[in-house]
C-alpha cells in the first residue's frame, strides 16, 4: 500500500475539509443504485453512515477470518467441526485461504500506515489485534486523505470473505434513506435469489439496530415515500401507472413477492386474493395484486392475531 505514502506531507495525515460528497463504500453503492451520495461529516472525509460502517466491518473481520479457517479442509459450505482435522480426501479450499490472506494483508497495510504516520508501535500481525487497533483509530482514518480508499477496501475484503463463508447468491437493493429520526443511513434489502421463499431482510447500513423483516416491507415503503426516499419496487414487482414526478405511483405485487414478504405458501396468496377481492393487473402473462389491498388484508390479520 505504498501508494498512500504521498499523503504523509499532511500534518499527521489529517486534513480539514469543507463539506464534500462522501467517497465511502456505502455512498458508492448509493450512487450506483441511483441515490445521491451523502455529504462528509464536519472534519471528516466520510459521512457518519460510512464512518459507522467502517468500524462495524473492521469489528466483524476477525470472525470472518476464523470462519474461513474452518473451511480450509476444502468444503464450500460451513459445516460442523470434527475432531481430527479435515476429512481425508477433501481438496484444499483456495478461496478460503486467499480470503484469510487478504484480510491479514489489508488490515496490516492500513495498521502500518496509522502506526507510521502517528508514530505508534505497530500491533501484532493477527486479524484481532490489527482490527482492534484500526477501530481505535477509525476517526483518524476517516479524516485521512485516503478515507475513501480505506472504506472501500475494507468493504471489499468483507464482501469477499462473506461470499466464501456463505456462497449463496444474494442481491442488495438500496431502498432509500433510513426512516428513523436523526439517522443518515440507507436502507438496504438483502434478497437470496436462490432461496426465493426466504423473506427479504431490510437493514440500515449505518445502524444494524434499524432492521425490518420482509413482512414489514410494505408498511416501511410507505414511510420511505413519506421521507422522499426512492423506495422503488421489490424484486419482481410491477410498477403501475406512469405518474408524474413527485406523484406516488400505484405498486403492484406478484404472488411470489407476497409469499416471500409474508412467509407463506403461494397457494395461500391466491386464496386471500380470491376471498378478499384484491384488485388485479395482468402483464406479460403474469398476475399482480394492488399493494393497498394486500396491506389491508395482512394489517387485519395482524390485528386479529394481536387481539
PDB file of C-alpha atoms in Angstrom:
ATOM      1  CA  UNK A   1       0.000   0.000   0.000  1.00  0.00           C
ATOM      2  CA  UNK A   2       2.874   2.334  -0.805  1.00  0.00           C
ATOM      3  CA  UNK A   3       0.577   4.424  -2.983  1.00  0.00           C
ATOM      4  CA  UNK A   4      -0.728   6.056   0.210  1.00  0.00           C
ATOM      5  CA  UNK A   5       2.699   7.450   1.109  1.00  0.00           C
ATOM      6  CA  UNK A   6       2.166  10.649  -0.842  1.00  0.00           C
ATOM      7  CA  UNK A   7      -0.408  11.695   1.783  1.00  0.00           C
ATOM      8  CA  UNK A   8       2.252  11.835   4.514  1.00  0.00           C
ATOM      9  CA  UNK A   9       3.087  15.507   3.964  1.00  0.00           C
ATOM     10  CA  UNK A  10      -0.197  16.445   5.637  1.00  0.00           C
ATOM     11  CA  UNK A  11       0.132  17.112   9.351  1.00  0.00           C
ATOM     12  CA  UNK A  12      -0.252  13.680  10.929  1.00  0.00           C
ATOM     13  CA  UNK A  13      -2.007  12.617   7.749  1.00  0.00           C
ATOM     14  CA  UNK A  14      -5.147  14.608   8.620  1.00  0.00           C
ATOM     15  CA  UNK A  15      -6.691  17.375   6.567  1.00  0.00           C
ATOM     16  CA  UNK A  16      -9.551  19.759   7.150  1.00  0.00           C
ATOM     17  CA  UNK A  17     -12.283  19.513   4.549  1.00  0.00           C
ATOM     18  CA  UNK A  18     -15.211  21.593   3.565  1.00  0.00           C
ATOM     19  CA  UNK A  19     -18.407  19.580   3.148  1.00  0.00           C
ATOM     20  CA  UNK A  20     -17.969  17.384   0.101  1.00  0.00           C
ATOM     21  CA  UNK A  21     -19.555  14.258  -1.317  1.00  0.00           C
ATOM     22  CA  UNK A  22     -18.587  11.209   0.746  1.00  0.00           C
ATOM     23  CA  UNK A  23     -16.239   8.787  -1.114  1.00  0.00           C
ATOM     24  CA  UNK A  24     -17.077   5.880   1.212  1.00  0.00           C
ATOM     25  CA  UNK A  25     -18.227   2.388   0.257  1.00  0.00           C
ATOM     26  CA  UNK A  26     -21.808   2.930   1.381  1.00  0.00           C
ATOM     27  CA  UNK A  27     -22.167   6.114  -0.654  1.00  0.00           C
ATOM     28  CA  UNK A  28     -20.617   4.424  -3.670  1.00  0.00           C
ATOM     29  CA  UNK A  29     -23.377   1.805  -3.503  1.00  0.00           C
ATOM     30  CA  UNK A  30     -25.983   4.547  -3.047  1.00  0.00           C
ATOM     31  CA  UNK A  31     -24.775   6.290  -6.195  1.00  0.00           C
ATOM     32  CA  UNK A  32     -24.760   3.020  -8.155  1.00  0.00           C
ATOM     33  CA  UNK A  33     -28.418   2.479  -7.241  1.00  0.00           C
ATOM     34  CA  UNK A  34     -29.448   5.989  -8.275  1.00  0.00           C
ATOM     35  CA  UNK A  35     -29.327   7.737  -4.881  1.00  0.00           C
ATOM     36  CA  UNK A  36     -27.214  10.792  -4.136  1.00  0.00           C
ATOM     37  CA  UNK A  37     -24.015  10.454  -2.121  1.00  0.00           C
ATOM     38  CA  UNK A  38     -24.211  11.876   1.403  1.00  0.00           C
ATOM     39  CA  UNK A  39     -22.014  14.774   2.492  1.00  0.00           C
ATOM     40  CA  UNK A  40     -18.886  14.120   4.529  1.00  0.00           C
ATOM     41  CA  UNK A  41     -19.285  14.946   8.208  1.00  0.00           C
ATOM     42  CA  UNK A  42     -17.557  18.102   9.516  1.00  0.00           C
ATOM     43  CA  UNK A  43     -13.823  17.473   9.982  1.00  0.00           C
ATOM     44  CA  UNK A  44     -14.025  14.077   8.290  1.00  0.00           C
ATOM     45  CA  UNK A  45     -13.641  12.633   4.839  1.00  0.00           C
ATOM     46  CA  UNK A  46     -16.610  10.260   5.334  1.00  0.00           C
ATOM     47  CA  UNK A  47     -20.275  10.745   6.122  1.00  0.00           C
ATOM     48  CA  UNK A  48     -21.444   9.475   9.509  1.00  0.00           C
ATOM     49  CA  UNK A  49     -23.023   6.358   7.966  1.00  0.00           C
ATOM     50  CA  UNK A  50     -19.874   5.294   6.090  1.00  0.00           C
ATOM     51  CA  UNK A  51     -17.780   6.045   9.172  1.00  0.00           C
ATOM     52  CA  UNK A  52     -20.065   3.779  11.255  1.00  0.00           C
ATOM     53  CA  UNK A  53     -19.927   1.103   8.562  1.00  0.00           C
ATOM     54  CA  UNK A  54     -16.115   1.182   8.576  1.00  0.00           C
ATOM     55  CA  UNK A  55     -15.967   0.417  12.313  1.00  0.00           C
ATOM     56  CA  UNK A  56     -18.655  -2.258  12.028  1.00  0.00           C
ATOM     57  CA  UNK A  57     -16.847  -4.106   9.227  1.00  0.00           C
ATOM     58  CA  UNK A  58     -13.489  -3.840  10.988  1.00  0.00           C
ATOM     59  CA  UNK A  59     -15.095  -5.386  14.070  1.00  0.00           C
ATOM     60  CA  UNK A  60     -16.538  -8.283  12.036  1.00  0.00           C
ATOM     61  CA  UNK A  61     -13.433  -9.165  10.007  1.00  0.00           C
ATOM     62  CA  UNK A  62     -11.684 -11.304  12.694  1.00  0.00           C
ATOM     63  CA  UNK A  63     -14.756 -13.551  12.963  1.00  0.00           C
ATOM     64  CA  UNK A  64     -14.925 -13.883   9.162  1.00  0.00           C
ATOM     65  CA  UNK A  65     -11.221 -14.800   9.194  1.00  0.00           C
ATOM     66  CA  UNK A  66     -11.947 -17.609  11.673  1.00  0.00           C
ATOM     67  CA  UNK A  67     -14.967 -18.827   9.688  1.00  0.00           C
ATOM     68  CA  UNK A  68     -12.828 -19.001   6.535  1.00  0.00           C
ATOM     69  CA  UNK A  69     -10.298 -21.001   8.564  1.00  0.00           C
ATOM     70  CA  UNK A  70     -12.936 -23.641   9.294  1.00  0.00           C
ATOM     71  CA  UNK A  71     -13.363 -24.123   5.528  1.00  0.00           C
ATOM     72  CA  UNK A  72      -9.706 -24.776   4.775  1.00  0.00           C
ATOM     73  CA  UNK A  73     -10.333 -28.520   4.593  1.00  0.00           C
ATOM     74  CA  UNK A  74     -11.998 -27.967   1.224  1.00  0.00           C
ATOM     75  CA  UNK A  75     -15.724 -27.749   1.895  1.00  0.00           C
ATOM     76  CA  UNK A  76     -17.540 -24.927   0.135  1.00  0.00           C
ATOM     77  CA  UNK A  77     -20.136 -24.768   2.899  1.00  0.00           C
ATOM     78  CA  UNK A  78     -19.787 -24.134   6.640  1.00  0.00           C
ATOM     79  CA  UNK A  79     -20.013 -27.456   8.456  1.00  0.00           C
ATOM     80  CA  UNK A  80     -19.785 -28.887  11.926  1.00  0.00           C
ATOM     81  CA  UNK A  81     -16.239 -29.066  13.236  1.00  0.00           C
ATOM     82  CA  UNK A  82     -14.967 -32.614  13.547  1.00  0.00           C
ATOM     83  CA  UNK A  83     -12.179 -33.969  15.673  1.00  0.00           C
ATOM     84  CA  UNK A  84      -9.014 -34.993  13.904  1.00  0.00           C
ATOM     85  CA  UNK A  85      -8.916 -32.139  11.382  1.00  0.00           C
ATOM     86  CA  UNK A  86     -10.223 -32.064   7.795  1.00  0.00           C
ATOM     87  CA  UNK A  87     -11.802 -35.173   6.370  1.00  0.00           C
ATOM     88  CA  UNK A  88      -9.397 -37.259   4.225  1.00  0.00           C
ATOM     89  CA  UNK A  89      -9.557 -36.609   0.506  1.00  0.00           C
ATOM     90  CA  UNK A  90     -11.119 -33.148   0.697  1.00  0.00           C
ATOM     91  CA  UNK A  91      -9.321 -30.614  -1.511  1.00  0.00           C
ATOM     92  CA  UNK A  92      -7.705 -27.526  -0.038  1.00  0.00           C
ATOM     93  CA  UNK A  93     -10.110 -24.564  -0.129  1.00  0.00           C
ATOM     94  CA  UNK A  94      -8.128 -21.998  -2.108  1.00  0.00           C
ATOM     95  CA  UNK A  95     -10.822 -19.301  -1.864  1.00  0.00           C
ATOM     96  CA  UNK A  96     -10.891 -19.524   1.937  1.00  0.00           C
ATOM     97  CA  UNK A  97      -7.092 -19.377   2.139  1.00  0.00           C
ATOM     98  CA  UNK A  98      -6.931 -16.360  -0.180  1.00  0.00           C
ATOM     99  CA  UNK A  99      -9.680 -14.571   1.776  1.00  0.00           C
ATOM    100  CA  UNK A 100      -7.732 -15.056   5.012  1.00  0.00           C
ATOM    101  CA  UNK A 101      -4.507 -13.789   3.435  1.00  0.00           C
ATOM    102  CA  UNK A 102      -6.312 -10.758   2.041  1.00  0.00           C
ATOM    103  CA  UNK A 103      -7.885  -9.925   5.413  1.00  0.00           C
ATOM    104  CA  UNK A 104      -4.494 -10.030   7.139  1.00  0.00           C
ATOM    105  CA  UNK A 105      -2.776  -8.141   4.313  1.00  0.00           C
ATOM    106  CA  UNK A 106      -5.332  -5.333   4.088  1.00  0.00           C
ATOM    107  CA  UNK A 107      -5.624  -4.862   7.859  1.00  0.00           C
ATOM    108  CA  UNK A 108      -1.828  -4.989   8.194  1.00  0.00           C
ATOM    109  CA  UNK A 109      -1.247  -2.387   5.481  1.00  0.00           C
ATOM    110  CA  UNK A 110      -3.664   0.140   6.979  1.00  0.00           C
ATOM    111  CA  UNK A 111      -2.360  -0.509  10.512  1.00  0.00           C
ATOM    112  CA  UNK A 112       1.182   0.147   9.247  1.00  0.00           C
ATOM    113  CA  UNK A 113       0.028   3.456   7.750  1.00  0.00           C
ATOM    114  CA  UNK A 114      -1.540   4.513  11.061  1.00  0.00           C
ATOM    115  CA  UNK A 115       1.481   3.410  13.093  1.00  0.00           C
ATOM    116  CA  UNK A 116       3.945   5.188  10.798  1.00  0.00           C
ATOM    117  CA  UNK A 117       2.112   8.482  10.482  1.00  0.00           C
ATOM    118  CA  UNK A 118       1.019   8.630  14.127  1.00  0.00           C
ATOM    119  CA  UNK A 119       4.419   7.380  15.377  1.00  0.00           C
ATOM    120  CA  UNK A 120       2.885   4.482  17.283  1.00  0.00           C
ATOM    121  CA  UNK A 121       4.110   0.934  17.837  1.00  0.00           C
ATOM    122  CA  UNK A 122       2.573  -1.444  15.315  1.00  0.00           C
ATOM    123  CA  UNK A 123       0.147  -4.039  16.735  1.00  0.00           C
ATOM    124  CA  UNK A 124       0.788  -7.798  16.493  1.00  0.00           C
ATOM    125  CA  UNK A 125       0.034  -9.046  12.970  1.00  0.00           C
ATOM    126  CA  UNK A 126      -3.113 -11.011  13.770  1.00  0.00           C
ATOM    127  CA  UNK A 127      -6.585 -10.047  12.491  1.00  0.00           C
ATOM    128  CA  UNK A 128      -7.912  -9.492  16.018  1.00  0.00           C
ATOM    129  CA  UNK A 129      -5.086  -7.154  17.083  1.00  0.00           C
ATOM    130  CA  UNK A 130      -4.975  -5.346  13.734  1.00  0.00           C
ATOM    131  CA  UNK A 131      -8.742  -4.806  13.633  1.00  0.00           C
ATOM    132  CA  UNK A 132      -8.903  -3.543  17.234  1.00  0.00           C
ATOM    133  CA  UNK A 133      -6.020  -1.150  16.502  1.00  0.00           C
ATOM    134  CA  UNK A 134      -7.805   0.223  13.426  1.00  0.00           C
ATOM    135  CA  UNK A 135     -11.127   0.580  15.261  1.00  0.00           C
ATOM    136  CA  UNK A 136      -9.365   2.693  17.915  1.00  0.00           C
ATOM    137  CA  UNK A 137      -8.029   4.947  15.143  1.00  0.00           C
ATOM    138  CA  UNK A 138     -11.125   4.884  12.926  1.00  0.00           C
ATOM    139  CA  UNK A 139     -11.849   8.599  13.432  1.00  0.00           C
ATOM    140  CA  UNK A 140      -8.308   9.426  12.346  1.00  0.00           C
ATOM    141  CA  UNK A 141      -8.623   7.172   9.293  1.00  0.00           C
ATOM    142  CA  UNK A 142     -11.962   8.762   8.400  1.00  0.00           C
ATOM    143  CA  UNK A 143     -10.268  12.188   8.358  1.00  0.00           C
ATOM    144  CA  UNK A 144      -7.278  10.955   6.329  1.00  0.00           C
ATOM    145  CA  UNK A 145      -6.969  11.875   2.617  1.00  0.00           C
ATOM    146  CA  UNK A 146      -7.268   8.135   1.861  1.00  0.00           C
ATOM    147  CA  UNK A 147     -10.548   7.767   3.807  1.00  0.00           C
ATOM    148  CA  UNK A 148     -12.451   6.723   0.701  1.00  0.00           C
ATOM    149  CA  UNK A 149      -9.851   4.101  -0.152  1.00  0.00           C
ATOM    150  CA  UNK A 150      -9.821   2.541   3.312  1.00  0.00           C
ATOM    151  CA  UNK A 151     -13.635   2.466   3.424  1.00  0.00           C
ATOM    152  CA  UNK A 152     -13.924   0.796   0.036  1.00  0.00           C
ATOM    153  CA  UNK A 153     -11.067  -1.646   0.582  1.00  0.00           C
ATOM    154  CA  UNK A 154     -12.383  -2.819   3.959  1.00  0.00           C
ATOM    155  CA  UNK A 155     -15.875  -3.207   2.437  1.00  0.00           C
ATOM    156  CA  UNK A 156     -14.442  -5.176  -0.482  1.00  0.00           C
ATOM    157  CA  UNK A 157     -12.466  -7.620   1.659  1.00  0.00           C
ATOM    158  CA  UNK A 158     -15.525  -8.069   3.915  1.00  0.00           C
ATOM    159  CA  UNK A 159     -17.754  -8.903   0.934  1.00  0.00           C
ATOM    160  CA  UNK A 160     -15.174 -11.351  -0.417  1.00  0.00           C
ATOM    161  CA  UNK A 161     -14.924 -13.210   2.886  1.00  0.00           C
ATOM    162  CA  UNK A 162     -18.697 -13.341   3.249  1.00  0.00           C
ATOM    163  CA  UNK A 163     -19.040 -14.876  -0.216  1.00  0.00           C
ATOM    164  CA  UNK A 164     -16.570 -17.593   0.793  1.00  0.00           C
ATOM    165  CA  UNK A 165     -18.321 -18.299   4.088  1.00  0.00           C
ATOM    166  CA  UNK A 166     -21.823 -18.204   2.599  1.00  0.00           C
ATOM    167  CA  UNK A 167     -21.700 -18.574  -1.202  1.00  0.00           C
ATOM    168  CA  UNK A 168     -25.470 -18.331  -1.709  1.00  0.00           C
ATOM    169  CA  UNK A 169     -26.335 -15.714  -4.310  1.00  0.00           C
ATOM    170  CA  UNK A 170     -27.617 -12.534  -2.683  1.00  0.00           C
ATOM    171  CA  UNK A 171     -28.755  -9.271  -4.150  1.00  0.00           C
ATOM    172  CA  UNK A 172     -28.530  -5.992  -2.222  1.00  0.00           C
ATOM    173  CA  UNK A 173     -31.054  -3.347  -3.215  1.00  0.00           C
ATOM    174  CA  UNK A 174     -30.822   0.202  -1.840  1.00  0.00           C
ATOM    175  CA  UNK A 175     -34.360   1.307  -0.927  1.00  0.00           C
ATOM    176  CA  UNK A 176     -33.806   4.872   0.266  1.00  0.00           C
ATOM    177  CA  UNK A 177     -32.809   6.881   3.350  1.00  0.00           C
ATOM    178  CA  UNK A 178     -33.395   5.350   6.782  1.00  0.00           C
ATOM    179  CA  UNK A 179     -36.772   6.330   8.226  1.00  0.00           C
ATOM    180  CA  UNK A 180     -35.541   6.514  11.828  1.00  0.00           C
ATOM    181  CA  UNK A 181     -35.275  10.053  13.187  1.00  0.00           C
ATOM    182  CA  UNK A 182     -31.755  11.508  13.064  1.00  0.00           C
ATOM    183  CA  UNK A 183     -30.279   8.560  11.132  1.00  0.00           C
ATOM    184  CA  UNK A 184     -28.270   9.333   7.997  1.00  0.00           C
ATOM    185  CA  UNK A 185     -28.072   5.739   6.790  1.00  0.00           C
ATOM    186  CA  UNK A 186     -29.513   3.970   3.767  1.00  0.00           C
ATOM    187  CA  UNK A 187     -31.972   1.082   3.965  1.00  0.00           C
ATOM    188  CA  UNK A 188     -30.802  -1.974   2.041  1.00  0.00           C
ATOM    189  CA  UNK A 189     -32.886  -5.063   1.228  1.00  0.00           C
ATOM    190  CA  UNK A 190     -30.932  -8.321   1.011  1.00  0.00           C
ATOM    191  CA  UNK A 191     -32.650 -10.916  -1.174  1.00  0.00           C
ATOM    192  CA  UNK A 192     -31.418 -14.507  -1.617  1.00  0.00           C
ATOM    193  CA  UNK A 193     -32.188 -15.234  -5.257  1.00  0.00           C
ATOM    194  CA  UNK A 194     -31.516 -18.954  -4.784  1.00  0.00           C
ATOM    195  CA  UNK A 195     -33.934 -19.083  -1.827  1.00  0.00           C
ATOM    196  CA  UNK A 196     -36.945 -17.110  -3.057  1.00  0.00           C
ATOM    197  CA  UNK A 197     -39.113 -18.482  -0.262  1.00  0.00           C
ATOM    198  CA  UNK A 198     -36.985 -16.641   2.316  1.00  0.00           C
ATOM    199  CA  UNK A 199     -38.332 -13.175   3.227  1.00  0.00           C
ATOM    200  CA  UNK A 200     -36.056 -10.279   2.379  1.00  0.00           C
ATOM    201  CA  UNK A 201     -34.296  -8.614   5.307  1.00  0.00           C
ATOM    202  CA  UNK A 202     -34.085  -4.825   5.380  1.00  0.00           C
ATOM    203  CA  UNK A 203     -31.277  -3.212   7.370  1.00  0.00           C
ATOM    204  CA  UNK A 204     -29.800   0.266   7.718  1.00  0.00           C
ATOM    205  CA  UNK A 205     -26.171   0.422   6.572  1.00  0.00           C
ATOM    206  CA  UNK A 206     -25.320   2.842   9.389  1.00  0.00           C
ATOM    207  CA  UNK A 207     -27.091   1.188  12.337  1.00  0.00           C
ATOM    208  CA  UNK A 208     -27.827  -2.553  12.353  1.00  0.00           C
ATOM    209  CA  UNK A 209     -30.423  -1.968  15.085  1.00  0.00           C
ATOM    210  CA  UNK A 210     -32.607  -0.344  12.401  1.00  0.00           C
ATOM    211  CA  UNK A 211     -33.864  -3.646  10.979  1.00  0.00           C
ATOM    212  CA  UNK A 212     -37.135  -4.805   9.454  1.00  0.00           C
ATOM    213  CA  UNK A 213     -38.309  -8.240   8.381  1.00  0.00           C
ATOM    214  CA  UNK A 214     -39.647  -8.807   4.889  1.00  0.00           C
ATOM    215  CA  UNK A 215     -43.237  -8.920   6.136  1.00  0.00           C
ATOM    216  CA  UNK A 216     -42.882  -5.280   7.259  1.00  0.00           C
ATOM    217  CA  UNK A 217     -41.669  -4.124   3.844  1.00  0.00           C
ATOM    218  CA  UNK A 218     -44.928  -2.705   2.513  1.00  0.00           C
ATOM    219  CA  UNK A 219     -45.578  -0.563   5.590  1.00  0.00           C
ATOM    220  CA  UNK A 220     -41.930   0.536   5.568  1.00  0.00           C
ATOM    221  CA  UNK A 221     -42.175   1.541   1.903  1.00  0.00           C
ATOM    222  CA  UNK A 222     -44.963   3.992   2.786  1.00  0.00           C
ATOM    223  CA  UNK A 223     -42.704   5.606   5.396  1.00  0.00           C
ATOM    224  CA  UNK A 224     -39.938   5.777   2.801  1.00  0.00           C
ATOM    225  CA  UNK A 225     -42.203   7.599   0.375  1.00  0.00           C
ATOM    226  CA  UNK A 226     -43.068   9.984   3.181  1.00  0.00           C
ATOM    227  CA  UNK A 227     -39.379  10.859   3.578  1.00  0.00           C
ATOM    228  CA  UNK A 228     -38.929  11.366  -0.156  1.00  0.00           C
ATOM    229  CA  UNK A 229     -36.852   8.214  -0.424  1.00  0.00           C
ATOM    230  CA  UNK A 230     -36.647   6.171  -3.586  1.00  0.00           C
ATOM    231  CA  UNK A 231     -38.224   3.007  -2.266  1.00  0.00           C
ATOM    232  CA  UNK A 232     -38.790   1.727  -5.762  1.00  0.00           C
ATOM    233  CA  UNK A 233     -40.168  -1.765  -6.015  1.00  0.00           C
ATOM    234  CA  UNK A 234     -39.165  -5.089  -4.597  1.00  0.00           C
ATOM    235  CA  UNK A 235     -37.676  -7.856  -6.706  1.00  0.00           C
ATOM    236  CA  UNK A 236     -40.225  -8.939  -9.278  1.00  0.00           C
ATOM    237  CA  UNK A 237     -42.823  -6.249  -8.556  1.00  0.00           C
ATOM    238  CA  UNK A 238     -44.522  -4.338 -11.328  1.00  0.00           C
ATOM    239  CA  UNK A 239     -44.698  -0.577 -11.083  1.00  0.00           C
ATOM    240  CA  UNK A 240     -48.068   0.676 -12.056  1.00  0.00           C
ATOM    241  CA  UNK A 241     -49.228   3.803 -13.760  1.00  0.00           C
ATOM    242  CA  UNK A 242     -46.612   6.179 -15.175  1.00  0.00           C
ATOM    243  CA  UNK A 243     -47.212   9.035 -12.776  1.00  0.00           C
ATOM    244  CA  UNK A 244     -45.648  12.468 -12.988  1.00  0.00           C
ATOM    245  CA  UNK A 245     -42.581  13.244 -10.845  1.00  0.00           C
ATOM    246  CA  UNK A 246     -43.500  13.685  -7.175  1.00  0.00           C
ATOM    247  CA  UNK A 247     -46.738  11.693  -7.526  1.00  0.00           C
ATOM    248  CA  UNK A 248     -46.898   8.374  -5.679  1.00  0.00           C
ATOM    249  CA  UNK A 249     -47.415   5.548  -8.152  1.00  0.00           C
ATOM    250  CA  UNK A 250     -49.557   2.504  -7.550  1.00  0.00           C
ATOM    251  CA  UNK A 251     -47.469  -0.529  -6.672  1.00  0.00           C
ATOM    252  CA  UNK A 252     -48.476  -3.977  -7.915  1.00  0.00           C
ATOM    253  CA  UNK A 253     -47.061  -7.117  -6.286  1.00  0.00           C
ATOM    254  CA  UNK A 254     -46.687 -10.588  -7.745  1.00  0.00           C
ATOM    255  CA  UNK A 255     -47.870 -13.664  -5.851  1.00  0.00           C
ATOM    256  CA  UNK A 256     -44.223 -14.704  -5.427  1.00  0.00           C
ATOM    257  CA  UNK A 257     -43.380 -11.340  -3.834  1.00  0.00           C
ATOM    258  CA  UNK A 258     -46.298 -11.576  -1.429  1.00  0.00           C
ATOM    259  CA  UNK A 259     -45.413 -15.167  -0.495  1.00  0.00           C
ATOM    260  CA  UNK A 260     -41.807 -14.141   0.189  1.00  0.00           C
ATOM    261  CA  UNK A 261     -42.605 -10.995   2.140  1.00  0.00           C
ATOM    262  CA  UNK A 262     -45.237 -12.631   4.328  1.00  0.00           C
ATOM    263  CA  UNK A 263     -43.554 -16.052   4.542  1.00  0.00           C
ATOM    264  CA  UNK A 264     -46.490 -18.095   3.243  1.00  0.00           C
ATOM    265  CA  UNK A 265     -47.230 -20.634   0.539  1.00  0.00           C
ATOM    266  CA  UNK A 266     -48.201 -19.192  -2.873  1.00  0.00           C
ATOM    267  CA  UNK A 267     -51.477 -21.121  -2.638  1.00  0.00           C
ATOM    268  CA  UNK A 268     -52.418 -19.065   0.417  1.00  0.00           C
ATOM    269  CA  UNK A 269     -51.787 -15.879  -1.544  1.00  0.00           C
ATOM    270  CA  UNK A 270     -54.259 -16.894  -4.240  1.00  0.00           C
ATOM    271  CA  UNK A 271     -56.798 -17.872  -1.591  1.00  0.00           C
ATOM    272  CA  UNK A 272     -56.538 -14.463   0.102  1.00  0.00           C
ATOM    273  CA  UNK A 273     -56.767 -12.715  -3.268  1.00  0.00           C
ATOM    274  CA  UNK A 274     -59.957 -14.580  -4.125  1.00  0.00           C
ATOM    275  CA  UNK A 275     -61.598 -14.238  -0.721  1.00  0.00           C
ATOM    276  CA  UNK A 276     -60.785 -10.553  -0.301  1.00  0.00           C
ATOM    277  CA  UNK A 277     -61.295  -9.495  -3.920  1.00  0.00           C
ATOM    278  CA  UNK A 278     -57.851  -7.940  -4.441  1.00  0.00           C
ATOM    279  CA  UNK A 279     -57.565  -5.727  -7.495  1.00  0.00           C
ATOM    280  CA  UNK A 280     -55.533  -7.415 -10.222  1.00  0.00           C
ATOM    281  CA  UNK A 281     -53.283  -6.379 -13.066  1.00  0.00           C
ATOM    282  CA  UNK A 282     -52.266  -8.778 -15.850  1.00  0.00           C
ATOM    283  CA  UNK A 283     -48.985  -8.126 -17.615  1.00  0.00           C
ATOM    284  CA  UNK A 284     -46.946 -10.427 -19.865  1.00  0.00           C
ATOM    285  CA  UNK A 285     -48.946 -13.420 -18.728  1.00  0.00           C
ATOM    286  CA  UNK A 286     -48.410 -12.724 -15.012  1.00  0.00           C
ATOM    287  CA  UNK A 287     -50.890 -11.509 -12.402  1.00  0.00           C
ATOM    288  CA  UNK A 288     -50.089  -8.719  -9.960  1.00  0.00           C
ATOM    289  CA  UNK A 289     -52.111  -7.513  -6.990  1.00  0.00           C
ATOM    290  CA  UNK A 290     -52.744  -3.995  -5.681  1.00  0.00           C
ATOM    291  CA  UNK A 291     -50.470  -3.102  -2.749  1.00  0.00           C
ATOM    292  CA  UNK A 292     -53.223  -1.360  -0.768  1.00  0.00           C
ATOM    293  CA  UNK A 293     -55.486  -4.429  -0.876  1.00  0.00           C
ATOM    294  CA  UNK A 294     -52.654  -6.732   0.171  1.00  0.00           C
ATOM    295  CA  UNK A 295     -51.631  -4.441   3.005  1.00  0.00           C
ATOM    296  CA  UNK A 296     -55.210  -4.086   4.263  1.00  0.00           C
ATOM    297  CA  UNK A 297     -55.620  -7.866   4.392  1.00  0.00           C
ATOM    298  CA  UNK A 298     -52.438  -8.503   6.326  1.00  0.00           C
ATOM    299  CA  UNK A 299     -52.834  -5.492   8.610  1.00  0.00           C
ATOM    300  CA  UNK A 300     -56.185  -7.011   9.546  1.00  0.00           C
ATOM    301  CA  UNK A 301     -54.579 -10.400  10.107  1.00  0.00           C
ATOM    302  CA  UNK A 302     -52.002  -8.866  12.483  1.00  0.00           C
ATOM    303  CA  UNK A 303     -54.721  -7.027  14.445  1.00  0.00           C
ATOM    304  CA  UNK A 304     -56.759 -10.234  14.732  1.00  0.00           C
ATOM    305  CA  UNK A 305     -53.736 -12.183  15.940  1.00  0.00           C
ATOM    306  CA  UNK A 306     -52.847  -9.455  18.446  1.00  0.00           C
ATOM    307  CA  UNK A 307     -56.415  -9.403  19.724  1.00  0.00           C
TER     308      UNK A 307
END
